[in-house]
C-alpha cells in the first residue's frame, strides 16, 4: 500500500496535527482524519444566537487563547499566521480590565486577585490574606515531605506546605477554573510538577527548592539551544512580514477571533479539505484498531470500512479509545482517568456594564462551595467587547458542576436545561445582584470534557 498516516479525532488537536502533516510531508503521503461526530472542531464550538433583532455569539467551549513567549503560545500564533487569520484576531490589551482584574467569590463578595506589588501594598482582600502567612510557613517550616511517597493530592501538598486555608481559598478556585475538579482528587506530580520536584529536592521549603529546579531546567534546556535559536529566527521573520499584527499580540494578555473560537477550527477544516492527499472521514466513529499481518494499522470504522495506514496518531481522550484496543498489548497502558462534566450556561442581557465590577470574571473556591453551584463566571462582553458586534448587550457565561455535578444536579444525561439555566440565573442574582430578565439564556452539558489527572 502507498504511504499513509491516520489521525484519530477531529478536534483542534487532530485538525492541527493533520494540517502540519499536510504542510511538511510530500503529497504522495495520504493523510486520513477520522471524526466520529457529525462536525469537526471537538470542544471548540461557537453558536450564533438571536434575541429579537440582536445577533451575538455564545462560546460553548474554550473562549480565549493566551499570548506569551512559550513554545505552545507561539505555535498557535504561527498557526493563526499561516492560516491568514490575522485580521480576524481581537485582543484584550494588557492594560484592560479583563487582563488586570480577576476575582474570587469569597464570603459573599468578589475579591480581586493581586496583580503586582502595588496591589499588595494597597491591601489584600479577605480571600488572599492567607497567602503571606502561607509563604512564611513554607519558608520557615521544616521539610515534611512524606517518606517514600511518589505523589500526593494537591490539597494535601498545599495544606502541608502553605496551610489549608491557601488551598480552600485560592488553589481550589484555580483548579476549579482549569480542571473543574477538586484539589483532593488532583495529582501534584502531574499538574504542579516543578513544585513537587522542589519539595523533593529542597531541604527547607518549596519556594527555596524552586531555585534548584530552575537551575536544573536551564541546564536541561541548554541542550536545545540550536532548536530554540531556529524557532526564534522563524518568529522574527514573521514579525518583519506582519509587524502590526505581532505588535498587537505583544500588547495583548489574551486573544480570540471576531466570530468566536470556532473560526479557527473552521478555517483549518476548509484548508485541509483543499489538499488532494487529505481525506476527511466525518460522522464515522472508529470501532476497532489492530495491527495487520503486514505490520500496518487497521482502523475499523462504523459500518465495517477498514482504513489502513503505516501510522495512527490518536488525539481522542482515553475514555473514547479504551474499547478500540481490546485484546491488544497496548490496552494495559490505557489506565482509568476520570473526566469532569461541566454545564456551560450562556446568558445575555440588554445593556452594558451590568456587572458590579469590570474584569475577566471570577472563580468559586472550596471555601464558598456550600453557597454556590457554580465553578465560576466569565464576563464575556468585558473581556472581548468586539464580539458583541456593536450591540447594546452584555454576555456572561456561568460554569456549573464539575466534580460536584451529580451531587448538585443528578446524572448529566438526565438533567434538564431549565434546571441548569435557573441555577445560572440564581448565581448571577446572588453573586452579582443581576435581577433583570435576560434576553437569552442557553445551557449545554459537556460530558466528560476535562480530564482529572489523579
XYZ file of C-alpha atoms in Angstrom:
454
model
C 0.000 0.000 0.000
C 1.063 3.618 -0.512
C 2.294 5.578 2.491
C -0.448 6.947 4.714
C -0.999 8.371 8.209
C -4.332 8.301 10.051
C -5.239 10.964 12.605
C -7.938 9.861 15.035
C -10.120 12.746 16.247
C -11.251 15.960 14.573
C -10.900 18.425 17.434
C -8.372 21.253 17.487
C -5.519 18.814 18.232
C -6.461 16.434 15.419
C -7.064 19.227 12.916
C -3.779 20.981 13.659
C -1.906 17.660 13.549
C -3.342 16.865 10.128
C -2.563 20.423 8.996
C 1.104 20.230 9.950
C 1.442 16.796 8.355
C -0.075 18.153 5.145
C 2.337 21.095 5.190
C 5.506 19.118 5.832
C 5.055 15.787 4.046
C 5.081 15.156 0.288
C 1.714 14.845 -1.432
C 2.424 11.189 -2.072
C 1.705 10.526 1.619
C -2.006 10.131 2.286
C -3.430 11.800 5.400
C -6.704 10.499 6.790
C -8.583 12.286 9.563
C -11.320 10.263 11.286
C -14.013 12.051 13.327
C -16.908 10.129 14.834
C -19.319 13.048 15.316
C -21.117 14.990 12.601
C -18.882 18.073 12.942
C -15.206 18.961 13.170
C -13.834 21.106 15.976
C -14.343 18.961 19.076
C -14.920 21.045 22.194
C -14.307 24.258 20.232
C -17.821 25.373 19.386
C -19.288 28.843 18.823
C -23.057 29.128 18.487
C -24.775 32.062 16.812
C -27.717 33.187 18.949
C -30.619 35.511 18.096
C -32.700 37.588 20.519
C -35.198 39.724 18.637
C -33.188 41.717 16.120
C -29.909 41.237 18.043
C -27.446 38.587 16.878
C -24.470 37.514 19.009
C -22.164 34.586 19.714
C -22.118 32.095 22.582
C -18.946 30.132 23.234
C -19.695 26.570 24.321
C -16.053 25.607 24.857
C -12.756 27.487 25.161
C -13.125 31.213 24.540
C -9.638 32.749 24.587
C -6.016 31.911 23.802
C -3.020 33.028 25.837
C -0.180 35.110 24.470
C 3.424 34.935 25.683
C 6.800 33.580 24.670
C 6.243 29.905 25.458
C 6.647 27.417 22.621
C 2.965 26.490 22.926
C 1.720 30.088 22.671
C 3.994 30.842 19.727
C 2.970 27.638 17.929
C -0.698 28.681 17.984
C 0.158 32.205 16.832
C 2.198 30.799 13.964
C -0.785 28.636 13.021
C -3.055 31.707 13.021
C -0.480 33.481 10.854
C -0.201 30.578 8.401
C -3.986 30.396 8.085
C -4.141 34.123 7.192
C -6.403 34.889 10.156
C -4.556 37.976 11.373
C -7.417 40.333 10.519
C -9.866 38.120 12.420
C -7.923 38.334 15.688
C -9.209 40.523 18.524
C -7.213 41.078 21.696
C -7.600 42.051 25.336
C -4.754 44.527 25.952
C -2.544 44.051 28.994
C -3.884 47.328 30.393
C -7.531 46.295 30.014
C -9.788 45.462 32.953
C -10.087 41.891 31.658
C -6.317 41.454 31.935
C -5.905 43.219 35.280
C -8.996 42.187 37.221
C -9.672 38.564 38.089
C -11.783 37.754 41.088
C -12.543 35.055 43.629
C -16.003 34.815 45.141
C -15.361 34.569 48.865
C -17.506 35.302 51.904
C -20.293 36.644 49.711
C -18.102 39.167 47.865
C -15.844 39.420 44.838
C -12.211 39.571 45.943
C -9.809 40.970 43.342
C -6.611 38.967 42.990
C -3.384 40.983 43.363
C -1.516 41.584 40.111
C 1.718 43.047 41.464
C 3.484 44.661 44.380
C 1.387 47.830 44.162
C -1.851 45.897 44.634
C -0.315 44.040 47.578
C 0.716 47.304 49.252
C -2.790 48.752 48.933
C -4.196 45.887 50.972
C -5.141 42.275 50.307
C -8.795 41.230 50.103
C -10.021 38.672 52.673
C -9.652 35.660 50.359
C -5.950 36.371 49.797
C -4.852 37.343 53.314
C -3.894 33.722 53.995
C -1.218 33.809 51.263
C 1.519 35.802 53.100
C 1.095 33.512 56.105
C 1.310 30.509 53.802
C 4.505 31.750 52.181
C 6.054 32.431 55.589
C 5.062 28.945 56.735
C 6.779 27.349 53.741
C 9.939 29.398 54.266
C 10.199 28.624 57.972
C 8.682 25.148 58.435
C 10.933 22.122 58.375
C 10.929 19.785 55.421
C 7.974 17.417 55.833
C 7.892 15.519 52.533
C 6.100 12.181 53.035
C 8.764 9.497 53.070
C 8.587 7.124 50.124
C 5.562 8.843 48.555
C 5.680 9.089 44.769
C 2.770 11.555 44.631
C 0.061 13.245 46.700
C -3.073 15.241 46.108
C -2.797 18.976 45.508
C -4.939 19.561 48.588
C -2.527 17.563 50.736
C 0.522 19.246 49.204
C -0.728 22.838 49.501
C -2.074 22.291 53.014
C 1.171 20.672 54.166
C 3.467 23.406 52.862
C 1.308 26.553 52.803
C -1.658 25.845 55.048
C -5.146 24.503 54.410
C -6.656 27.964 54.010
C -4.473 28.643 50.952
C -5.983 25.551 49.369
C -9.544 26.318 50.488
C -9.444 29.959 49.320
C -7.053 30.005 46.346
C -5.727 26.727 44.959
C -9.166 25.113 44.877
C -10.553 28.082 42.904
C -7.747 27.925 40.328
C -8.232 24.183 39.832
C -11.997 24.678 39.521
C -11.281 27.091 36.677
C -8.774 24.875 34.857
C -9.896 21.302 35.525
C -13.395 21.650 37.053
C -12.123 19.276 39.734
C -11.398 19.243 43.460
C -7.784 19.555 44.610
C -8.264 16.492 46.828
C -8.601 14.431 43.652
C -5.827 16.004 41.561
C -2.195 14.900 41.343
C 0.532 17.315 42.441
C 3.148 15.440 40.445
C 1.112 15.574 37.248
C -0.148 19.167 37.460
C 2.349 21.020 39.691
C 5.480 19.103 38.804
C 8.020 21.927 39.410
C 6.589 22.454 42.909
C 6.501 18.717 43.613
C 10.111 18.398 42.445
C 11.156 21.419 44.522
C 9.655 19.764 47.575
C 11.563 16.571 46.805
C 14.888 18.316 46.109
C 14.758 21.147 48.618
C 15.852 20.998 52.214
C 13.917 23.951 53.579
C 10.704 24.610 51.716
C 9.174 24.559 48.260
C 9.889 28.173 47.325
C 13.611 27.807 48.053
C 13.627 24.476 46.250
C 12.252 26.145 43.116
C 15.648 27.787 42.618
C 17.252 24.369 42.299
C 14.545 23.254 39.907
C 15.075 26.369 37.767
C 18.814 25.754 37.642
C 18.262 22.145 36.621
C 15.745 23.249 33.984
C 18.177 25.761 32.474
C 20.843 23.061 32.212
C 18.385 20.712 30.529
C 17.135 23.369 28.105
C 20.685 24.245 27.078
C 20.702 21.019 25.072
C 18.029 22.501 22.828
C 19.775 25.822 22.180
C 20.031 25.216 18.435
C 16.337 24.355 18.156
C 15.331 27.386 20.220
C 17.502 29.688 18.106
C 15.897 28.349 14.924
C 12.403 28.915 16.324
C 13.247 32.455 17.424
C 14.590 33.205 13.951
C 11.367 31.888 12.403
C 9.267 34.150 14.630
C 11.497 37.160 13.925
C 10.900 36.702 10.182
C 7.159 36.638 10.774
C 7.423 39.823 12.802
C 9.125 41.599 9.915
C 6.480 40.411 7.451
C 3.465 41.414 9.605
C 4.721 43.945 12.189
C 1.300 45.408 13.084
C -0.182 42.021 13.926
C 2.732 40.946 16.103
C 2.839 44.333 17.839
C -0.825 43.927 18.796
C -0.043 40.481 20.166
C 2.871 41.850 22.209
C 0.445 44.256 23.886
C -2.196 41.570 24.481
C -2.942 39.460 27.520
C -5.172 37.080 25.541
C -6.916 36.921 22.204
C -9.688 35.260 20.255
C -11.460 35.832 16.941
C -14.150 38.264 15.938
C -16.594 35.468 15.197
C -15.514 33.240 18.081
C -13.057 30.410 18.575
C -14.759 28.169 16.034
C -13.377 30.395 13.300
C -10.002 28.710 13.919
C -11.246 25.139 13.586
C -13.480 26.056 10.634
C -10.516 27.583 8.807
C -8.382 24.504 9.499
C -11.169 22.257 8.223
C -11.671 24.226 4.996
C -7.931 24.418 4.267
C -7.465 20.685 4.882
C -10.340 19.866 2.516
C -8.432 21.584 -0.299
C -5.439 19.238 -0.010
C -5.642 16.446 -2.587
C -3.853 13.994 -0.287
C -6.123 14.645 2.715
C -9.236 12.551 3.237
C -11.787 13.503 5.918
C -13.993 10.804 7.463
C -16.733 12.733 9.302
C -19.566 11.051 11.189
C -17.786 7.698 11.034
C -16.769 6.541 14.532
C -13.816 4.200 14.853
C -14.757 0.822 16.356
C -11.550 -1.231 16.475
C -7.826 -0.670 15.923
C -5.409 -3.502 15.314
C -2.098 -4.351 13.719
C -2.432 -6.188 10.429
C -0.251 -9.149 9.412
C 1.888 -6.763 7.328
C 2.524 -4.506 10.345
C 0.202 -1.742 9.146
C -2.505 -0.262 11.362
C -6.060 -1.260 10.518
C -8.783 1.058 11.810
C -12.286 -0.340 11.503
C -14.988 2.317 11.173
C -18.680 2.171 11.934
C -20.262 0.289 9.061
C -17.325 -2.035 8.545
C -14.977 0.030 6.394
C -11.302 -0.511 7.230
C -8.772 2.322 6.891
C -5.157 1.166 6.626
C -2.031 3.206 7.269
C 1.541 2.880 8.488
C 0.940 5.192 11.444
C -2.038 6.026 13.666
C -1.966 9.288 15.671
C -4.574 9.404 18.417
C -5.962 12.721 19.692
C -9.068 11.310 21.392
C -9.413 11.140 25.206
C -8.751 7.834 26.934
C -12.392 7.103 27.659
C -13.105 7.292 23.922
C -10.351 4.953 22.751
C -10.256 2.329 25.511
C -12.543 -0.036 23.608
C -10.542 0.360 20.398
C -7.629 -1.631 21.759
C -9.342 -4.629 23.364
C -7.072 -7.671 23.399
C -4.122 -5.602 22.198
C -0.858 -5.348 24.167
C -1.244 -1.560 24.425
C -4.561 -1.864 26.311
C -2.654 -2.120 29.615
C -1.407 1.442 29.046
C -4.923 2.863 28.974
C -5.417 3.381 32.691
C -8.676 4.738 34.049
C -8.711 8.546 34.119
C -11.840 10.285 35.422
C -13.330 13.144 33.439
C -15.378 16.093 34.669
C -18.853 17.011 33.419
C -19.418 20.756 33.084
C -22.566 22.695 32.249
C -21.939 25.862 30.251
C -24.753 28.401 30.521
C -24.538 31.417 28.201
C -26.595 34.386 29.369
C -27.191 37.665 27.515
C -28.751 40.837 28.916
C -29.812 44.086 27.329
C -27.487 46.988 28.128
C -23.862 47.456 29.071
C -21.949 47.474 32.364
C -24.441 45.370 34.288
C -21.818 43.685 36.478
C -20.716 45.485 39.665
C -17.057 45.264 38.570
C -15.149 45.069 35.301
C -12.798 42.168 34.674
C -12.386 38.746 33.120
C -14.671 37.085 35.641
C -14.405 35.136 38.874
C -13.857 31.644 40.275
C -15.520 29.976 43.234
C -13.202 28.258 45.767
C -13.981 25.360 48.076
C -14.471 27.856 50.901
C -17.595 29.159 49.107
C -18.811 25.890 47.603
C -21.624 25.424 50.119
C -23.221 28.675 48.952
C -22.672 28.226 45.222
C -23.385 25.693 42.488
C -21.029 27.497 40.127
C -17.383 26.857 39.346
C -17.032 30.377 38.031
C -18.416 33.096 35.770
C -16.819 34.756 32.741
C -17.665 38.351 31.811
C -17.540 37.779 28.036
C -18.522 41.261 26.918
C -15.968 42.874 29.211
C -13.211 40.501 28.085
C -13.717 40.870 24.330
C -16.322 43.588 23.606
C -15.677 43.409 19.847
C -17.515 40.067 19.818
C -20.736 41.921 20.716
C -20.683 43.351 17.198
C -21.701 46.808 18.403
C -24.903 45.518 20.028
C -26.046 47.063 23.307
C -25.798 43.801 25.248
C -23.798 42.120 27.998
C -22.790 38.457 27.607
C -21.792 36.256 30.549
C -21.048 32.556 30.885
C -21.726 30.535 34.035
C -19.855 27.239 34.549
C -21.674 24.686 36.716
C -20.997 21.216 38.049
C -17.557 19.737 37.647
C -16.626 17.305 40.423
C -19.956 18.033 42.167
C -22.196 17.692 39.113
C -24.074 14.596 40.280
C -24.349 15.898 43.838
C -25.904 19.152 42.617
C -27.906 18.154 39.533
C -28.060 14.370 39.276
C -26.974 12.433 36.205
C -25.618 14.688 33.423
C -27.688 12.904 30.775
C -30.907 13.349 32.763
C -30.717 16.964 33.958
C -32.927 19.411 32.062
C -31.810 22.682 30.508
C -34.371 24.541 32.636
C -32.720 23.348 35.861
C -29.254 24.430 34.713
C -30.435 27.766 33.347
C -32.286 28.547 36.571
C -29.166 27.681 38.603
C -27.127 30.052 36.435
C -29.589 32.917 36.824
C -29.684 32.376 40.591
C -25.890 32.503 40.646
C -25.822 35.823 38.787
C -28.520 37.215 41.071
C -26.894 36.085 44.332
C -23.279 36.843 43.413
C -23.602 39.925 41.191
C -27.002 41.343 42.049
C -28.269 40.959 38.463
C -32.023 40.529 38.788
C -33.262 41.750 35.413
C -34.627 39.207 32.944
C -32.103 38.059 30.325
C -32.811 38.412 26.625
C -31.312 34.969 26.037
C -30.113 32.014 28.096
C -28.883 28.658 26.807
C -27.368 25.702 28.670
C -25.319 22.832 27.292
C -23.606 19.984 29.119
C -20.062 18.958 28.247
C -19.981 15.266 29.090
C -16.540 14.084 30.210
C -14.967 17.214 28.769
C -11.944 17.744 31.049
C -9.573 15.029 32.343
C -8.864 14.886 36.073
C -5.238 13.865 36.462
C -5.370 11.941 39.744
